């Protein structure tokens, strides 16, 4: 199970003090950034399903892919350390001395740097067969924890939404692979009055809807909450930032006293802020998921 703090700590109602002139008083945050031990956030939910599968099969080594600031590899190293398992991180070339990689190594992750061309093959079955052979016996987890076990693990987030915000009609979260959204939608089921809005952190990820639909089918089918993706709030692309995004994040943090990461949660709440400011969204209560990712904030010298 993902470790949970006392219930009261999991929901933060935002302060009525405006952020850059816009009230966010109708927004509550579900604080996944306070769950999951050493590496808080949604990644520990995705890994939970994978670790359970590995343990069932008597496998004690987890192998996966990510960049040098990957929240996923950070959480994988932490979870393996906490569970007494081994971990291998296959890392895309780039800046080598990040705080993320330092943590991962300190937690015992074997860090292997891949060339850009090898990294590009991270979803190629023939390449994956060779990787699995090289580290056997192991469980090979796709980049971002994007597999059916990851979807199943994220259904736990739906339990939290039901418990902490049973009346809510709109839940908003940042989307990368869509695994978390799929798990949440499946976990909430079709009987709910809650609709889900995903804010894509990637530019031009037009196949995202299809991938989420496939993930939902793979995990058992049609019974899921309604959901949609907004594609226009990526601020220039994955892990890119704009001066306006930075201004919003710094203002939000100083008014609300809650840290955001610029890659996911910052863009998601900036989207909420813009949709409320423009009147496209009214001020009915909404629940935004703080999915963590704060380790990555260390990569931004703000
Ligand atoms: C990975 C991540 C997401 C996106 O999760 P997906 O399941 O890939 O859509 C959102 N927020 C944070 C902080 C993340 O690290």
XYZ file of C-alpha atoms and ligand atoms in Angstrom:
317
model
C 0.000 0.000 0.000
C 1.065 3.581 -0.634
C 1.643 5.173 2.775
C -0.979 7.781 3.605
C -0.669 10.569 6.186
C -3.555 11.486 8.511
C -6.675 12.256 6.559
C -6.789 15.997 7.327
C -3.420 16.475 5.655
C -4.649 15.122 2.323
C -6.990 17.920 1.321
C -5.936 21.586 1.087
C -8.628 24.152 0.422
C -6.922 27.086 -1.296
C -6.879 30.456 0.420
C -9.340 33.139 -0.795
C -6.447 35.552 -1.258
C -6.272 36.024 -5.065
C -3.359 34.732 -7.132
C -2.414 37.374 -9.745
C -5.848 38.929 -9.317
C -7.873 35.695 -9.611
C -9.574 33.931 -6.714
C -8.852 30.212 -6.460
C -10.963 29.812 -3.319
C -13.195 27.191 -4.982
C -10.192 24.961 -5.682
C -9.117 22.187 -3.322
C -5.933 20.190 -3.757
C -5.713 16.457 -3.147
C -2.194 16.192 -1.754
C -0.651 13.123 -3.378
C 2.588 15.032 -2.796
C 2.152 14.027 0.837
C 1.764 10.306 0.096
C 4.225 7.603 -0.778
C 7.223 7.900 1.557
C 10.611 8.846 0.081
C 9.306 9.818 -3.368
C 5.830 11.324 -2.947
C 3.281 11.726 -5.725
C 1.372 9.730 -8.325
C 4.399 7.662 -9.388
C 4.287 5.601 -6.209
C 0.686 4.598 -7.014
C 1.712 3.387 -10.473
C 4.649 1.476 -9.011
C 2.555 -0.128 -6.324
C 0.740 -2.236 -8.945
C 4.041 -3.185 -10.583
C 5.760 -4.118 -7.330
C 2.835 -6.307 -6.338
C 3.100 -8.108 -9.709
C 6.884 -8.598 -9.319
C 6.533 -9.940 -5.798
C 3.824 -12.343 -6.903
C 6.249 -13.729 -9.488
C 9.162 -13.896 -7.024
C 11.074 -11.177 -8.902
C 13.197 -8.778 -6.862
C 14.704 -6.536 -9.567
C 12.895 -3.630 -11.245
C 14.248 -2.090 -14.458
C 12.921 1.000 -16.193
C 13.637 4.011 -18.406
C 13.697 7.765 -17.853
C 15.471 11.075 -18.264
C 18.043 12.529 -15.891
C 15.277 14.342 -13.936
C 12.678 11.570 -14.195
C 10.085 11.525 -11.405
C 9.391 7.933 -12.370
C 12.979 6.678 -11.934
C 13.256 8.683 -8.707
C 10.152 6.951 -7.338
C 11.306 3.569 -8.645
C 14.655 3.862 -6.852
C 12.897 4.960 -3.649
C 10.286 2.192 -3.749
C 12.872 -0.513 -4.499
C 14.989 0.754 -1.603
C 11.981 0.747 0.737
C 10.979 -2.774 -0.352
C 14.475 -4.271 -0.223
C 14.444 -4.823 -4.000
C 17.081 -4.051 -6.625
C 16.559 -1.372 -9.256
C 18.186 -0.511 -12.566
C 17.631 2.879 -14.226
C 18.249 3.073 -17.984
C 18.810 6.776 -18.379
C 18.645 8.944 -21.469
C 21.950 10.734 -22.071
C 22.274 14.333 -20.891
C 23.363 16.219 -17.802
C 24.806 13.488 -15.583
C 25.090 14.944 -12.104
C 21.473 15.824 -11.377
C 20.075 15.719 -7.855
C 17.628 13.086 -9.119
C 20.423 10.712 -10.148
C 22.278 11.385 -6.885
C 19.189 10.337 -4.881
C 18.621 7.297 -7.085
C 22.208 6.112 -6.652
C 22.057 6.752 -2.901
C 19.001 4.466 -2.777
C 20.995 1.769 -4.551
C 19.786 2.150 -8.113
C 22.206 0.852 -10.735
C 22.259 3.768 -13.173
C 23.086 2.900 -16.791
C 23.451 5.721 -19.281
C 22.048 4.982 -22.712
C 22.978 6.644 -25.962
C 20.212 8.716 -27.527
C 19.799 6.085 -30.245
C 19.411 3.226 -27.742
C 17.001 5.334 -25.700
C 14.852 5.843 -28.756
C 14.339 2.067 -28.873
C 12.788 1.963 -25.387
C 9.462 0.667 -26.741
C 10.902 -1.629 -29.432
C 10.040 -5.263 -28.518
C 13.310 -6.715 -29.866
C 15.382 -4.213 -27.879
C 13.287 -4.828 -24.764
C 13.799 -8.575 -25.083
C 17.562 -8.052 -24.990
C 17.328 -5.682 -22.019
C 15.136 -8.156 -20.111
C 17.642 -10.930 -20.836
C 20.575 -8.830 -19.699
C 19.052 -8.068 -16.276
C 17.083 -11.323 -15.818
C 15.315 -12.154 -13.642
C 13.678 -8.740 -13.606
C 10.454 -6.871 -14.168
C 10.839 -4.401 -17.023
C 8.564 -1.381 -16.526
C 7.964 1.088 -19.400
C 8.994 4.730 -19.172
C 6.690 6.684 -16.877
C 5.273 3.478 -15.336
C 2.818 3.383 -18.227
C 1.485 -0.176 -18.155
C -1.700 -1.973 -17.032
C -0.262 -2.555 -13.540
C 0.318 1.197 -13.314
C -3.306 1.870 -14.225
C -4.476 -0.561 -11.547
C -2.266 1.117 -8.928
C -3.815 4.512 -9.726
C -7.294 3.257 -8.909
C -6.201 3.916 -5.303
C -6.346 7.626 -6.146
C -10.047 7.205 -6.962
C -10.636 5.843 -3.443
C -9.033 8.998 -2.063
C -11.194 11.249 -4.244
C -14.331 9.411 -3.084
C -13.273 9.678 0.531
C -12.186 13.329 0.553
C -14.423 14.955 -2.045
C -17.507 12.748 -2.547
C -19.619 15.624 -3.937
C -17.080 16.973 -6.398
C -18.154 17.204 -10.053
C -14.817 18.186 -11.628
C -11.387 16.698 -10.977
C -8.374 18.178 -12.763
C -4.942 16.594 -13.108
C -1.761 16.938 -15.136
C -1.264 14.306 -17.832
C 1.921 12.822 -19.289
C 1.360 9.230 -20.388
C -2.305 9.255 -19.266
C -1.800 6.237 -16.982
C -2.890 8.125 -13.876
C -5.971 9.523 -15.599
C -6.943 6.058 -16.848
C -6.603 4.558 -13.355
C -8.606 7.382 -11.825
C -11.357 7.125 -14.456
C -11.590 3.338 -14.075
C -11.498 3.584 -10.283
C -14.300 6.169 -10.162
C -16.464 4.126 -12.537
C -19.354 5.280 -14.691
C -21.841 5.769 -11.856
C -20.079 8.881 -10.567
C -21.121 12.481 -11.147
C -17.433 13.382 -11.268
C -15.925 14.340 -14.625
C -12.168 14.353 -15.146
C -10.196 17.014 -17.005
C -6.596 16.190 -17.909
C -4.153 18.984 -18.740
C -1.536 17.668 -21.161
C 2.031 18.543 -20.200
C 3.142 17.657 -23.726
C 2.860 19.564 -26.929
C 0.905 17.932 -29.720
C 0.256 14.608 -27.986
C -2.705 13.986 -30.242
C -2.642 10.214 -29.709
C -3.136 10.618 -25.962
C -6.901 10.024 -26.081
C -6.358 6.825 -28.037
C -3.722 5.591 -25.615
C -5.980 6.288 -22.639
C -8.870 4.492 -24.337
C -6.608 1.502 -24.933
C -5.441 1.551 -21.314
C -9.061 1.593 -20.141
C -9.960 -1.346 -22.379
C -6.907 -3.298 -21.162
C -7.891 -2.843 -17.559
C -11.353 -4.240 -17.973
C -13.468 -2.093 -20.188
C -16.212 0.377 -20.431
C -17.029 1.251 -16.863
C -15.242 4.539 -16.275
C -15.914 8.156 -15.393
C -16.151 10.674 -18.225
C -12.894 12.428 -19.090
C -11.353 14.842 -21.545
C -7.892 16.217 -22.295
C -7.021 19.878 -22.831
C -4.036 20.215 -25.169
C -3.353 23.948 -25.100
C -1.676 24.412 -21.732
C 1.772 22.857 -22.295
C 3.569 26.241 -22.231
C 5.809 25.384 -25.177
C 6.248 21.644 -24.665
C 7.324 19.029 -22.159
C 9.505 20.493 -19.392
C 9.570 23.863 -21.186
C 8.535 26.977 -19.333
C 7.430 30.499 -20.202
C 7.895 33.724 -18.209
C 4.125 33.759 -17.576
C 4.179 30.216 -16.167
C 7.067 31.112 -13.908
C 5.277 34.243 -12.720
C 2.153 32.220 -11.944
C 4.019 29.484 -10.058
C 5.975 31.945 -7.925
C 2.805 33.954 -7.148
C 0.829 30.792 -6.332
C 3.551 29.526 -4.033
C 3.853 32.786 -2.170
C 0.071 33.271 -1.719
C -0.843 29.645 -1.017
C 2.331 28.365 0.640
C 2.240 25.198 -1.490
C 5.158 24.267 -3.755
C 4.504 23.312 -7.395
C 6.674 21.652 -10.005
C 6.996 23.467 -13.340
C 6.635 20.321 -15.485
C 3.223 19.063 -14.366
C 1.381 20.569 -11.392
C 2.437 24.151 -12.171
C 1.061 23.931 -15.719
C -2.115 22.207 -14.525
C -2.917 24.901 -11.949
C -1.927 27.637 -14.381
C -4.517 26.172 -16.771
C -7.132 26.188 -13.990
C -6.205 29.795 -13.199
C -6.562 30.839 -16.850
C -9.858 28.988 -17.370
C -11.309 30.663 -14.261
C -9.936 34.104 -15.160
C -11.454 33.938 -18.657
C -14.854 32.848 -17.321
C -14.762 29.541 -19.252
C -15.033 27.824 -15.883
C -17.368 29.099 -13.189
C -16.573 29.017 -9.509
C -18.173 25.672 -8.624
C -15.908 23.637 -6.372
C -13.220 21.665 -8.162
C -10.589 19.235 -7.000
C -7.088 19.448 -8.468
C -4.614 16.633 -7.901
C -1.227 17.657 -6.575
C 0.623 14.750 -8.139
C 4.015 15.589 -6.589
C 7.093 15.882 -8.783
C 8.744 18.324 -6.418
C 12.122 16.592 -6.619
C 12.278 17.920 -10.171
C 11.804 21.467 -8.965
C 15.470 21.308 -7.949
C 16.346 21.403 -11.641
C 14.949 24.947 -11.982
C 17.088 27.748 -10.541
C 14.157 30.023 -9.701
C 4.318 11.643 -14.188
C 3.578 12.760 -13.593
C 2.296 13.128 -14.040
C 1.636 12.453 -15.211
O 1.275 11.122 -14.952
P 0.866 10.170 -16.168
O 0.336 8.968 -15.488
O 2.120 9.860 -16.931
O -0.109 10.859 -17.008
C 1.648 14.157 -13.401
N 2.232 14.833 -12.388
C 3.461 14.527 -11.948
C 4.040 15.350 -10.851
C 4.172 13.477 -12.522
O 5.403 13.186 -12.074
